[in-house]
Coordinates of C-alpha atoms in Angstrom, one line a residue:
Chain G
M1 CA -4.5 25.5 31.9
V2 CA -5.0 23.4 28.9
V3 CA -8.3 25.2 28.2
S4 CA -6.6 29.0 28.7
R5 CA -3.8 27.6 26.1
R6 CA -6.6 26.4 23.7
I7 CA -7.7 29.7 23.7
V8 CA -4.3 31.5 23.0
L9 CA -3.3 29.4 20.6
T10 CA -6.8 29.2 18.4
G11 CA -7.7 32.7 19.1
P12 CA -5.9 35.2 16.8
G13 CA -7.1 32.4 14.0
I14 CA -10.8 32.7 15.2
I15 CA -10.8 35.8 15.4
W16 CA -9.6 36.5 11.6
I17 CA -12.2 34.1 10.5
L18 CA -14.6 35.9 12.2
A19 CA -13.7 39.0 11.3
L20 CA -13.4 38.7 7.8
L21 CA -15.5 35.4 7.0
V22 CA -18.2 35.1 9.2
I23 CA -19.2 38.5 9.5
P24 CA -18.9 39.8 6.1
C25 CA -21.1 36.9 4.9
A26 CA -23.5 37.4 7.6
L27 CA -23.8 41.0 6.1
L28 CA -24.4 39.5 3.1
L29 CA -27.0 37.7 3.9
V30 CA -28.9 40.4 6.3
N31 CA -28.5 42.6 3.3
S32 CA -30.2 40.6 0.5
F33 CA -33.0 40.7 2.3
F34 CA -33.8 44.5 2.3
E35 CA -34.5 47.0 -0.5
R36 CA -32.8 49.0 -2.4
G37 CA -32.3 52.5 -1.6
I38 CA -33.0 55.2 -4.3
Y39 CA -29.7 56.4 -4.8
G40 CA -27.6 52.8 -3.8
G41 CA -27.2 52.2 -0.2
I42 CA -29.6 50.3 1.5
D43 CA -33.6 50.8 2.7
Y44 CA -34.2 48.6 5.6
I45 CA -37.2 47.1 4.8
L46 CA -38.0 43.5 4.6
T47 CA -38.3 41.9 1.1
S48 CA -38.1 38.6 -0.1
E49 CA -38.0 40.4 -3.8
N50 CA -34.3 39.8 -4.4
Y51 CA -34.7 36.0 -4.1
V52 CA -37.4 35.9 -6.1
R53 CA -35.7 38.6 -8.8
A54 CA -32.8 36.5 -9.3
I55 CA -34.8 33.2 -10.6
D56 CA -35.9 35.0 -13.0
P57 CA -35.0 33.4 -16.5
L58 CA -32.4 36.5 -17.2
Y59 CA -30.5 35.6 -14.1
A60 CA -31.3 32.0 -13.9
Q61 CA -29.8 32.0 -17.5
I62 CA -26.7 33.4 -16.4
F63 CA -26.7 30.9 -13.3
W64 CA -26.5 28.1 -15.8
S65 CA -24.3 29.4 -18.6
S66 CA -21.5 30.7 -15.7
A67 CA -22.7 26.5 -13.8
R68 CA -22.0 25.2 -18.1
V69 CA -18.9 27.2 -18.1
A70 CA -17.9 26.1 -14.6
L71 CA -18.3 22.7 -15.4
I72 CA -16.7 22.1 -19.0
T73 CA -13.6 23.8 -16.8
T74 CA -14.3 21.1 -14.3
L75 CA -14.1 17.9 -17.0
V76 CA -11.6 19.1 -18.8
S77 CA -9.3 19.7 -15.3
L78 CA -9.8 16.3 -14.5
V79 CA -9.1 15.0 -17.6
L80 CA -6.0 16.7 -18.1
G81 CA -5.4 16.4 -14.7
Y82 CA -6.0 13.0 -13.9
P83 CA -3.0 11.5 -15.8
A84 CA -0.6 13.9 -14.5
A85 CA -1.3 13.3 -10.9
Y86 CA -1.3 9.3 -11.5
C87 CA 2.2 9.5 -13.3
I88 CA 3.3 11.9 -10.5
A89 CA 2.3 9.9 -8.0
L90 CA 4.2 6.6 -9.9
M91 CA 7.6 8.2 -9.4
P92 CA 9.9 7.6 -7.0
K93 CA 9.3 10.4 -3.9
R94 CA 12.5 12.4 -4.3
R95 CA 10.9 13.1 -8.0
Q96 CA 7.8 13.5 -7.4
L97 CA 9.1 16.9 -5.4
A98 CA 10.3 18.3 -8.2
Y99 CA 7.3 18.1 -10.7
L100 CA 4.9 19.2 -8.1
I101 CA 6.7 22.2 -7.7
L102 CA 6.5 22.4 -11.4
V103 CA 2.8 22.1 -11.4
M104 CA 2.3 24.8 -8.6
L105 CA 5.1 27.4 -10.4
P106 CA 2.6 29.3 -12.6
L107 CA 0.5 29.9 -9.2
W108 CA 3.7 31.8 -8.2
S109 CA 3.1 34.9 -10.7
N110 CA 0.3 37.1 -11.0
Y111 CA -3.1 35.9 -12.2
L112 CA -3.5 39.4 -14.4
I113 CA -0.3 38.9 -15.9
R114 CA -0.9 35.8 -16.2
T115 CA -4.4 35.9 -18.4
Y116 CA -3.5 38.3 -20.4
A117 CA -0.3 36.1 -21.4
W118 CA -3.2 34.4 -23.1
M119 CA -5.2 37.4 -24.5
V120 CA -1.6 37.6 -26.6
L121 CA -1.3 33.8 -27.5
L122 CA -4.6 33.6 -28.3
N123 CA -6.2 36.8 -30.5
S124 CA -6.3 37.2 -34.1
E125 CA -2.9 38.1 -34.3
G126 CA -1.5 36.0 -31.4
L127 CA 1.0 33.6 -31.6
I128 CA -1.5 30.3 -32.4
N129 CA -2.8 32.0 -35.2
K130 CA 0.1 33.6 -37.1
T131 CA 2.3 30.1 -36.8
L132 CA -1.4 28.0 -38.4
L133 CA -1.5 31.1 -40.6
G134 CA 2.3 30.6 -41.6
L135 CA 1.9 26.7 -42.1
G136 CA -1.2 27.3 -44.0
V137 CA -3.2 25.3 -42.3
I138 CA -5.3 28.0 -41.9
D139 CA -6.8 30.6 -44.2
A140 CA -8.1 33.0 -41.8
P141 CA -7.6 33.7 -38.3
L142 CA -9.4 31.3 -36.0
P143 CA -11.4 32.9 -33.4
L144 CA -10.3 32.2 -30.7
L145 CA -10.4 34.9 -28.1
Y146 CA -13.2 37.1 -26.9
N147 CA -15.8 33.7 -26.7
D148 CA -16.6 30.9 -24.2
F149 CA -13.8 29.0 -25.8
A150 CA -11.0 31.2 -24.5
I151 CA -13.0 31.9 -21.1
I152 CA -12.7 27.8 -20.4
V153 CA -8.7 27.7 -21.6
G154 CA -8.0 31.0 -19.2
L155 CA -10.2 29.0 -16.5
T156 CA -8.5 25.6 -16.9
Y157 CA -5.0 26.8 -17.4
A158 CA -5.4 28.7 -13.7
Y159 CA -6.8 25.9 -12.1
V160 CA -5.6 22.6 -13.4
P161 CA -3.0 22.6 -10.4
F162 CA -5.0 22.4 -7.8
M163 CA -7.3 19.7 -9.9
I164 CA -3.4 18.0 -10.0
L165 CA -2.8 18.1 -6.1
A166 CA -6.0 16.8 -5.1
L167 CA -5.6 13.9 -7.0
F168 CA -2.1 13.2 -6.1
S169 CA -2.7 13.1 -2.6
S170 CA -5.5 10.5 -3.7
I171 CA -4.0 8.8 -5.7
S172 CA 0.0 8.3 -3.8
K173 CA -2.3 7.4 -0.6
L174 CA -3.6 4.2 -2.6
G175 CA 0.1 2.7 -2.7
P176 CA 1.1 0.0 -5.5
E177 CA -0.4 -3.1 -3.5
L178 CA -4.3 -3.1 -4.6
R179 CA -3.0 -2.8 -8.4
E180 CA -0.6 -5.5 -8.0
A181 CA -3.4 -7.5 -6.0
S182 CA -5.7 -6.5 -8.9
T183 CA -3.3 -7.3 -12.1
D184 CA -2.4 -10.9 -10.1
L185 CA -6.3 -11.9 -10.3
G186 CA -6.0 -10.9 -13.6
A187 CA -7.1 -7.8 -14.7
S188 CA -5.5 -6.0 -17.6
S189 CA -4.2 -2.1 -16.7
L190 CA -7.3 -0.6 -18.3
M191 CA -9.7 -3.0 -15.9
T192 CA -7.3 -2.4 -12.7
F193 CA -7.7 1.6 -13.5
W194 CA -11.9 1.3 -14.0
R195 CA -12.2 -1.4 -11.4
V196 CA -10.0 -0.3 -8.4
T197 CA -7.8 3.0 -8.9
L198 CA -10.6 4.9 -10.2
P199 CA -13.3 4.2 -7.8
L200 CA -10.6 4.3 -4.7
T201 CA -9.8 7.9 -5.6
L202 CA -13.1 9.3 -6.2
P203 CA -12.6 11.1 -2.9
G204 CA -9.8 13.1 -4.9
V205 CA -12.0 13.4 -8.0
A206 CA -14.5 15.1 -6.1
A207 CA -12.1 17.5 -4.0
G208 CA -10.7 18.7 -7.2
S209 CA -13.5 19.3 -9.0
V210 CA -15.7 21.0 -6.4
F211 CA -12.3 23.0 -6.1
V212 CA -12.1 24.1 -9.8
F213 CA -15.8 24.2 -10.2
V214 CA -16.1 26.6 -7.3
L215 CA -13.3 28.8 -8.5
S216 CA -14.5 28.9 -11.6
V217 CA -18.0 29.9 -11.0
G218 CA -17.3 32.8 -9.0
N219 CA -14.3 34.0 -11.2
F220 CA -14.9 37.6 -12.9
V221 CA -11.5 38.6 -14.2
T222 CA -11.3 35.4 -17.1
P223 CA -14.5 35.7 -18.2
D224 CA -13.9 39.7 -18.9
L225 CA -10.5 40.0 -20.2
L226 CA -10.9 36.7 -22.3
G227 CA -14.3 36.3 -22.9
G228 CA -14.6 40.2 -24.0
G229 CA -17.3 41.0 -21.7
K230 CA -20.1 39.0 -23.9
R231 CA -20.5 36.2 -21.6
T232 CA -21.5 37.1 -17.9
M233 CA -21.0 34.9 -15.3
L234 CA -21.8 34.9 -11.7
G235 CA -19.3 36.8 -10.4
N236 CA -19.5 39.4 -13.4
L237 CA -23.4 39.9 -12.4
I238 CA -22.4 40.2 -8.6
Y239 CA -19.9 42.7 -9.5
D240 CA -21.8 44.9 -11.7
Q241 CA -24.5 44.8 -9.3
F242 CA -22.4 46.1 -6.3
L243 CA -20.1 48.7 -8.4
T244 CA -22.0 49.3 -11.7
A245 CA -25.6 49.2 -10.8
R246 CA -25.4 49.8 -7.0
D247 CA -27.8 47.4 -6.0
W248 CA -26.1 46.3 -3.1
P249 CA -29.3 44.2 -1.8
F250 CA -29.8 42.3 -5.2
G251 CA -25.8 41.8 -5.3
S252 CA -26.3 40.2 -2.0
A253 CA -28.7 37.9 -2.8
I254 CA -26.6 36.2 -5.9
A255 CA -23.5 36.4 -3.7
A256 CA -25.8 34.5 -1.2
I257 CA -27.3 31.9 -3.3
V258 CA -23.8 31.1 -5.0
I259 CA -22.3 30.5 -1.5
G260 CA -25.1 28.2 -0.7
I261 CA -24.6 26.3 -3.6
M262 CA -20.5 26.1 -2.9
M263 CA -21.3 25.0 0.6
L264 CA -23.8 22.2 -1.1
L265 CA -21.1 21.4 -3.0
L266 CA -18.2 21.0 -0.2
T267 CA -20.7 19.0 2.0
V268 CA -21.0 16.2 -0.6
Q269 CA -17.1 16.4 -1.2
A270 CA -16.5 16.4 2.5
I271 CA -19.4 12.7 3.2
L272 CA -17.7 11.3 0.0
V273 CA -13.8 11.9 1.7
N274 CA -15.2 10.7 4.9
R275 CA -16.6 7.3 3.8
R276 CA -13.6 6.6 2.1
D277 CA -11.7 7.4 5.3
R278 CA -13.6 5.1 6.8
E279 CA -13.5 2.0 4.5
G280 CA -9.5 3.3 3.6
T281 CA -8.6 1.6 7.4
A282 CA -8.6 -1.4 5.5
A283 CA -6.0 -0.7 3.6
Chain D
M1 CA 7.8 -36.3 -8.0
T2 CA 7.7 -34.0 -11.8
A3 CA 8.1 -30.7 -11.3
L4 CA 5.1 -27.8 -11.4
L5 CA 7.8 -24.5 -11.0
E6 CA 11.2 -24.5 -12.4
V7 CA 13.2 -21.5 -11.1
V8 CA 16.9 -21.9 -13.5
G9 CA 19.8 -19.8 -12.8
V10 CA 17.8 -16.8 -12.0
T11 CA 19.8 -13.4 -11.3
K12 CA 18.1 -10.0 -9.9
A13 CA 20.0 -7.3 -8.8
F14 CA 18.9 -3.8 -7.5
G15 CA 21.7 -1.5 -7.9
P16 CA 25.0 -2.9 -7.6
I17 CA 23.3 -5.5 -5.0
K18 CA 22.1 -8.6 -6.0
A19 CA 19.0 -9.9 -4.7
V20 CA 18.5 -13.1 -6.0
D21 CA 22.0 -14.2 -7.3
N22 CA 22.0 -16.8 -9.7
L23 CA 19.5 -19.5 -7.9
S24 CA 17.5 -22.5 -9.0
I25 CA 14.9 -24.5 -6.8
S26 CA 12.3 -26.5 -8.3
V27 CA 8.8 -27.0 -6.5
G28 CA 6.5 -30.0 -7.1
G29 CA 2.6 -30.0 -8.0
N30 CA 1.1 -31.2 -4.6
E31 CA 3.8 -29.4 -2.6
F32 CA 4.5 -27.3 0.2
F33 CA 7.6 -25.3 -0.3
A34 CA 9.1 -22.7 2.2
L35 CA 11.3 -19.7 1.0
L36 CA 13.3 -18.8 4.2
G37 CA 15.3 -16.5 5.4
P38 CA 16.6 -13.2 7.3
S39 CA 15.3 -9.8 6.0
G40 CA 17.1 -8.9 2.4
C41 CA 17.8 -12.6 1.6
G42 CA 16.2 -12.4 -1.8
K43 CA 13.4 -14.6 -0.7
T44 CA 10.3 -11.5 -1.7
T45 CA 12.2 -10.7 -3.9
L46 CA 12.3 -14.6 -5.6
L47 CA 8.7 -14.2 -4.8
R48 CA 7.7 -11.5 -7.1
M49 CA 9.3 -12.8 -10.3
I50 CA 7.6 -16.0 -10.0
A51 CA 4.3 -13.7 -9.7
G52 CA 5.4 -11.4 -12.4
F53 CA 5.9 -8.1 -10.7
E54 CA 9.3 -8.3 -11.4
K55 CA 11.6 -9.9 -14.2
P56 CA 15.1 -11.5 -14.0
D57 CA 17.7 -10.2 -15.4
Q58 CA 18.9 -13.5 -16.0
G59 CA 17.2 -17.2 -16.0
R60 CA 14.1 -18.9 -17.0
I61 CA 10.9 -19.3 -14.5
M62 CA 9.1 -22.7 -16.3
L63 CA 5.8 -23.5 -14.8
D64 CA 4.3 -27.0 -16.0
G65 CA 7.3 -27.0 -18.6
I66 CA 6.2 -23.8 -20.2
D67 CA 8.7 -20.7 -20.1
I68 CA 6.4 -17.7 -18.8
T69 CA 9.6 -16.0 -17.5
D70 CA 8.2 -12.7 -20.2
Q71 CA 4.4 -13.6 -19.2
K72 CA 2.8 -11.0 -17.9
A73 CA 1.6 -11.1 -14.4
N74 CA -2.4 -11.2 -15.4
R75 CA -1.8 -13.8 -17.8
R76 CA 0.3 -16.3 -15.0
P77 CA -1.7 -19.1 -13.7
I78 CA -0.4 -18.0 -10.3
N79 CA -1.8 -16.0 -7.3
L80 CA -0.4 -14.5 -4.9
M81 CA -1.2 -13.9 -1.1
F82 CA -0.1 -10.3 0.0
Q83 CA 1.9 -9.4 3.3
S84 CA -0.4 -7.3 3.8
Y85 CA -3.3 -8.9 2.1
A86 CA -4.3 -6.0 0.3
L87 CA -7.6 -6.9 0.0
F88 CA -10.2 -4.0 -2.0
P89 CA -11.4 -1.7 0.6
H90 CA -14.7 -0.9 -1.8
M91 CA -15.7 -4.2 -2.6
T92 CA -17.5 -6.6 -0.1
V93 CA -15.9 -9.6 1.1
A94 CA -17.6 -11.9 -1.9
G95 CA -16.8 -8.7 -4.0
N96 CA -13.4 -9.2 -3.5
V97 CA -13.7 -13.0 -3.9
A98 CA -15.3 -12.9 -7.0
Y99 CA -12.8 -9.8 -8.3
G100 CA -10.7 -12.9 -10.2
L101 CA -13.7 -15.0 -11.9
E102 CA -15.1 -11.9 -13.1
M103 CA -11.3 -10.9 -14.9
E104 CA -12.2 -14.8 -16.3
G105 CA -15.4 -13.4 -17.4
M106 CA -17.4 -15.5 -15.3
R107 CA -20.9 -14.1 -14.6
G108 CA -24.3 -15.5 -12.7
A109 CA -25.0 -18.7 -10.9
D110 CA -21.1 -20.0 -11.7
L111 CA -19.9 -17.3 -10.4
K112 CA -21.9 -17.3 -7.2
R113 CA -21.7 -21.0 -6.5
R114 CA -17.3 -20.8 -7.1
V115 CA -17.3 -17.6 -4.3
D116 CA -19.8 -19.8 -1.9
E117 CA -18.0 -22.3 -2.6
A118 CA -14.4 -20.8 -1.6
L119 CA -16.0 -18.8 1.2
A120 CA -16.6 -22.1 2.9
L121 CA -13.4 -23.8 2.6
V122 CA -12.3 -21.1 4.6
Q123 CA -15.2 -20.6 7.0
L124 CA -16.1 -17.2 6.1
S125 CA -19.7 -17.5 4.3
S126 CA -21.5 -16.0 7.3
L127 CA -19.3 -12.5 6.4
S128 CA -19.4 -12.4 2.5
G129 CA -21.8 -9.3 2.9
R130 CA -19.0 -7.2 5.0
K131 CA -16.1 -4.7 4.0
P132 CA -12.7 -5.4 4.7
A133 CA -12.5 -2.6 7.5
Q134 CA -14.8 -4.8 9.5
L135 CA -13.0 -7.8 9.7
S136 CA -10.7 -8.8 12.0
G137 CA -6.7 -9.6 11.0
G138 CA -7.1 -13.5 10.6
Q139 CA -10.2 -13.1 8.8
K140 CA -9.0 -10.5 6.4
Q141 CA -6.2 -13.4 6.1
R142 CA -9.0 -16.0 5.4
V143 CA -10.6 -13.5 2.8
A144 CA -7.2 -12.7 0.6
L145 CA -6.8 -16.8 1.2
A146 CA -10.1 -17.4 -0.3
R147 CA -9.6 -14.9 -3.5
A148 CA -6.2 -16.1 -4.3
L149 CA -7.7 -20.2 -4.0
V150 CA -10.8 -19.2 -6.1
K151 CA -9.1 -18.4 -9.6
R152 CA -7.9 -22.6 -8.6
P153 CA -4.0 -21.5 -9.4
K154 CA -1.8 -24.2 -10.2
L155 CA 0.6 -22.7 -8.3
L156 CA -0.5 -20.5 -4.6
L157 CA 2.3 -17.9 -3.5
L158 CA 2.0 -16.7 0.2
D159 CA 4.0 -13.9 1.5
E160 CA 4.9 -14.1 5.1
P161 CA 0.9 -15.3 5.6
L162 CA 0.9 -15.2 9.1
G163 CA 3.6 -12.6 9.5
A164 CA 0.6 -10.2 11.0
L165 CA -1.6 -12.3 13.2
D166 CA -0.9 -13.2 17.0
K167 CA 0.8 -16.1 18.1
K168 CA -2.3 -18.2 19.2
L169 CA -4.0 -17.4 15.4
R170 CA -0.7 -17.6 13.8
E171 CA -0.3 -21.9 15.5
Q172 CA -4.0 -22.0 14.6
M173 CA -3.8 -21.0 10.8
Q174 CA -0.7 -23.2 10.1
I175 CA -2.7 -26.0 10.5
E176 CA -5.0 -24.7 8.7
L177 CA -2.7 -23.8 5.3
K178 CA -1.4 -27.1 5.6
R179 CA -5.5 -28.3 5.9
L180 CA -5.9 -26.1 2.6
Q181 CA -3.0 -26.9 0.6
Q182 CA -3.6 -30.8 1.3
E183 CA -7.8 -30.6 0.7
T184 CA -7.1 -28.5 -3.1
G185 CA -3.9 -30.0 -4.0
I186 CA -2.4 -26.7 -4.6
A187 CA 1.1 -26.1 -4.9
F188 CA 1.9 -23.6 -2.1
L189 CA 4.6 -21.8 -2.5
V190 CA 5.2 -19.6 1.1
V191 CA 7.8 -16.7 1.9
T192 CA 8.6 -16.4 5.8
H193 CA 11.2 -15.2 8.0
D194 CA 9.6 -17.6 10.9
Q195 CA 11.7 -20.5 10.8
E196 CA 8.9 -22.4 13.1
E197 CA 6.6 -21.4 10.9
A198 CA 8.4 -23.1 7.9
L199 CA 9.2 -26.8 9.7
T200 CA 5.5 -26.9 11.0
M201 CA 4.3 -26.6 7.4
A202 CA 6.6 -26.9 4.5
D203 CA 6.9 -29.9 3.3
R204 CA 10.4 -28.9 1.5
I205 CA 12.2 -25.1 2.6
A206 CA 15.0 -23.3 0.8
L207 CA 17.2 -21.5 3.3
L208 CA 18.5 -18.6 1.6
R209 CA 21.2 -16.4 2.0
Q210 CA 21.8 -13.3 0.4
G211 CA 20.6 -14.3 -2.6
R212 CA 21.4 -17.9 -2.8
I213 CA 20.6 -20.8 -1.3
A214 CA 21.8 -22.0 2.0
Q215 CA 20.2 -25.3 2.6
L216 CA 17.5 -26.9 0.6
G217 CA 15.9 -30.3 2.0
E218 CA 13.5 -31.4 4.4
P219 CA 12.3 -30.1 8.0
R220 CA 13.9 -32.6 9.9
T221 CA 17.2 -32.7 7.7
L222 CA 17.9 -28.9 8.5
Y223 CA 17.2 -29.1 12.0
E224 CA 19.3 -32.5 12.1
R225 CA 22.0 -32.2 9.9
P226 CA 22.3 -28.4 8.7
D227 CA 25.1 -28.2 5.7
N228 CA 27.0 -25.2 7.8
R229 CA 27.0 -22.7 10.9
F230 CA 24.7 -20.5 9.1
V231 CA 21.8 -23.1 8.5
A232 CA 22.0 -24.6 12.1
D233 CA 22.0 -21.2 13.7
F234 CA 19.4 -19.9 12.2
I235 CA 17.0 -22.8 12.0
G236 CA 16.5 -23.2 15.7
Q237 CA 19.0 -22.5 18.7
M238 CA 23.0 -23.9 18.5
N239 CA 26.0 -23.9 20.7
F240 CA 29.0 -23.6 19.2
F241 CA 32.6 -23.9 20.2
D242 CA 35.3 -23.1 17.7
G243 CA 38.0 -25.7 17.1
Q244 CA 40.3 -26.8 14.8
R245 CA 39.8 -31.0 13.5
A246 CA 43.0 -32.5 14.9
V247 CA 44.6 -36.1 13.8
N248 CA 42.0 -38.0 16.5
G249 CA 39.3 -36.0 16.7
F250 CA 37.8 -32.2 16.7
E251 CA 39.9 -29.8 19.4
V252 CA 38.4 -27.2 21.4
P253 CA 41.1 -25.2 22.9
G254 CA 40.4 -25.6 26.6
L255 CA 37.6 -28.0 26.5
G256 CA 39.7 -31.3 24.9
V257 CA 39.4 -33.1 22.1
F258 CA 35.7 -34.5 20.9
D259 CA 33.8 -36.7 18.3
A260 CA 31.2 -35.6 16.6
A261 CA 28.7 -37.6 13.9
N262 CA 30.3 -36.2 11.1
L263 CA 34.0 -36.4 11.8
S264 CA 35.0 -38.5 9.3
D265 CA 34.1 -36.0 6.4
V266 CA 35.8 -33.7 7.8
A267 CA 39.8 -32.7 6.5
A268 CA 42.0 -32.4 9.6
G269 CA 43.5 -28.7 10.1
T270 CA 39.7 -27.6 8.9
A271 CA 39.0 -24.7 11.8
A272 CA 35.3 -25.1 12.3
A273 CA 32.8 -25.1 15.3
L274 CA 31.9 -27.8 17.0
A275 CA 27.8 -27.9 17.1
V276 CA 25.5 -29.3 19.7
R277 CA 21.9 -29.0 20.2
P278 CA 20.6 -27.0 23.4
E279 CA 18.2 -30.1 24.1
R280 CA 21.0 -32.5 23.0
V281 CA 23.4 -31.0 26.0
V282 CA 22.8 -33.6 28.9
V283 CA 23.2 -32.3 32.6
S284 CA 24.0 -34.3 35.8
E285 CA 24.7 -33.8 39.6
T286 CA 27.0 -36.3 39.4
E287 CA 29.7 -36.9 37.0
H288 CA 29.0 -40.1 34.7
G289 CA 29.7 -40.2 31.4
G290 CA 28.9 -36.7 31.2
N291 CA 32.7 -34.9 31.4
L292 CA 32.6 -30.7 31.5
Q293 CA 32.6 -29.2 34.7
A294 CA 29.9 -26.5 34.7
E295 CA 28.3 -23.9 37.4
V296 CA 24.4 -22.7 36.4
E297 CA 24.9 -19.1 35.9
G298 CA 21.3 -18.5 34.9
L299 CA 18.1 -20.2 34.4
A300 CA 14.5 -19.6 32.7
Y301 CA 11.6 -21.3 33.2
L302 CA 9.2 -22.0 29.9
G303 CA 6.5 -24.3 31.5
Q304 CA 7.4 -27.6 29.5
D305 CA 11.4 -26.6 29.3
L306 CA 13.8 -25.5 31.4
I307 CA 16.8 -23.7 29.6
L308 CA 20.1 -23.3 31.6
H309 CA 22.8 -21.3 30.8
L310 CA 26.1 -23.1 31.9
R311 CA 29.5 -21.3 33.0
I312 CA 32.5 -23.8 31.4
A313 CA 35.8 -22.5 32.7
G314 CA 38.0 -21.1 29.7
Q315 CA 34.6 -20.1 27.7
A316 CA 33.8 -17.4 26.8
K317 CA 30.1 -17.8 26.4
P318 CA 28.0 -19.9 28.4
L319 CA 26.7 -23.7 27.1
V320 CA 22.9 -23.5 26.6
A321 CA 20.8 -26.7 27.9
R322 CA 17.0 -27.2 27.6
L323 CA 15.9 -29.8 29.9
P324 CA 12.2 -31.3 29.2
A325 CA 9.9 -30.7 32.8
A326 CA 10.1 -34.1 33.3
N327 CA 13.7 -34.4 33.7
P328 CA 14.0 -34.5 37.8
L329 CA 16.9 -32.2 38.1
T330 CA 14.4 -29.4 37.2
T331 CA 12.7 -29.2 40.4
H332 CA 15.4 -28.1 42.7
I333 CA 18.5 -26.8 39.9
A334 CA 19.2 -23.3 41.3
R335 CA 22.1 -20.7 40.1
G336 CA 25.3 -21.6 41.5
A337 CA 24.7 -25.6 41.2
K338 CA 28.0 -27.1 40.2
V339 CA 27.0 -29.8 37.4
W340 CA 28.4 -31.8 34.9
C341 CA 27.5 -32.3 31.4
G342 CA 28.4 -33.3 28.3
W343 CA 26.8 -35.1 24.8
S344 CA 26.8 -37.8 22.7
A345 CA 29.0 -37.6 19.7
A346 CA 26.1 -38.9 17.4
H347 CA 24.3 -35.5 18.2
S348 CA 26.8 -33.2 17.3
L349 CA 28.2 -31.6 14.2
I350 CA 31.3 -30.2 13.0
L351 CA 30.1 -27.1 11.0
S352 CA 32.1 -24.1 9.1
E353 CA 30.8 -21.0 8.1

């Protein structure tokens, strides 16, 4: 009785995940070990050539530069997101909801449209350059668009809400008592943050950071549009292999590596959260 | 006794409600002082103002003659033991205790010595490397105590220090806290809603009601000579008979006219209640001195005492009597028994609201 009910309730979810996540990922992994067919497609001859090729300096360089852009995006999101999350977590409960909705509001509009909006803002004839020129702050338009800066701005803008939400849940769990205890024992606000609040919210920092990093490293729309296609990131590389070069096995190999790195990061983060939860029972 | 802490006319309102209303107390340098009261009486708000977490709307708070009303919480030579203990979960026991001293800039051997001393004081030396999650409730309480005491504050505030412990441990810690207070010579200001706790530990008690002091005094005074009905009711158990001060005594309708310890202080015509503690009620099977006839309506056996509910004709509420086990009556008295009861005038009081 209990077993059958469990199957009925979890069945649809399990089928969904199997059909749309597990099987495609397994296919991806399998394909990555075959050779590319002469006219696209796949020749079913086992090889590790695709992985060897992936660590070729040409492609390794794309890994590093993608990681760099994603890492900077993560850091900027953290620096912007932490104070915001902290403020919201300290508000009275009934005001928190309104602010959290404001944080999530941009996510309700189309990602492409939001990205195009940044193109309007950042281009050399755009609002920012026009304003600065008009005010006489600068003589020539700043190169704001079609570079790494634009990519980082776009990615940060898109993913900072996830950072704020992850940090918010971590900070609001903390409650005011530990901060008060720290103050009572003679700590300044800065010291309290450094010794109590930050260490105890590290799982939130990790969760938010992994989220932003993983989403950024795999993104291909923003590098295309805001980077002007000059900066190839992992997402673009995979996209190109599948749709332009029609080298599915190589695209699969790169995708498999990216998935592997993401799973590693998520595992580390899960371990951190787990450790925190065990300690948290003391509070 | 010179006052260490002086709270002068302090008021704090949250919205339209005055949590603390023009309240003044003074606590001596080596005193164990209890703020007692029901929940919502303002005792925790007062404690938080003394600690520096709330700012009074009016009034001043002085420590050792210095006005600390506007001083920040982290600068006050006062420490607070939180009700939930608020131990830092990511630090060890020793780390928690060391924290406050580190904030004073103490490092190295001095720090270690002071931490070891504090842990020895609360008998926790063997657990210094544990994390709070690995401790029992009683052990956590000791860590919280050590963490607050290690800074050698002039005044230690304790917010419901024993509230989270079970009964046996609580009784043990009451004696322990008293010992620590006397050993360290630090003034303790305890907030509690448990009258027994306050009676056991405190040198003086301020019983609060709706942000004001209902009565302030030594435990014995509060128990034996309560100023009003609220105090008498809150501390211990009390029988009340509503009535009025007549010319020749205090008249309880349907029961008679009574003398009382404070009869001469009460003006004629005053409506009040005659109050008698259950343990002061004398019960006997024969009519001797006892003048009220009653029927035993209920019994509760407590081991060392026997509680009787005595129905007196014409009275709405039964009279509660508490007989010690040594009383021969307790061996055979049963429900429905007819008894005589009474009390000495010296053990009864006339109390107004």
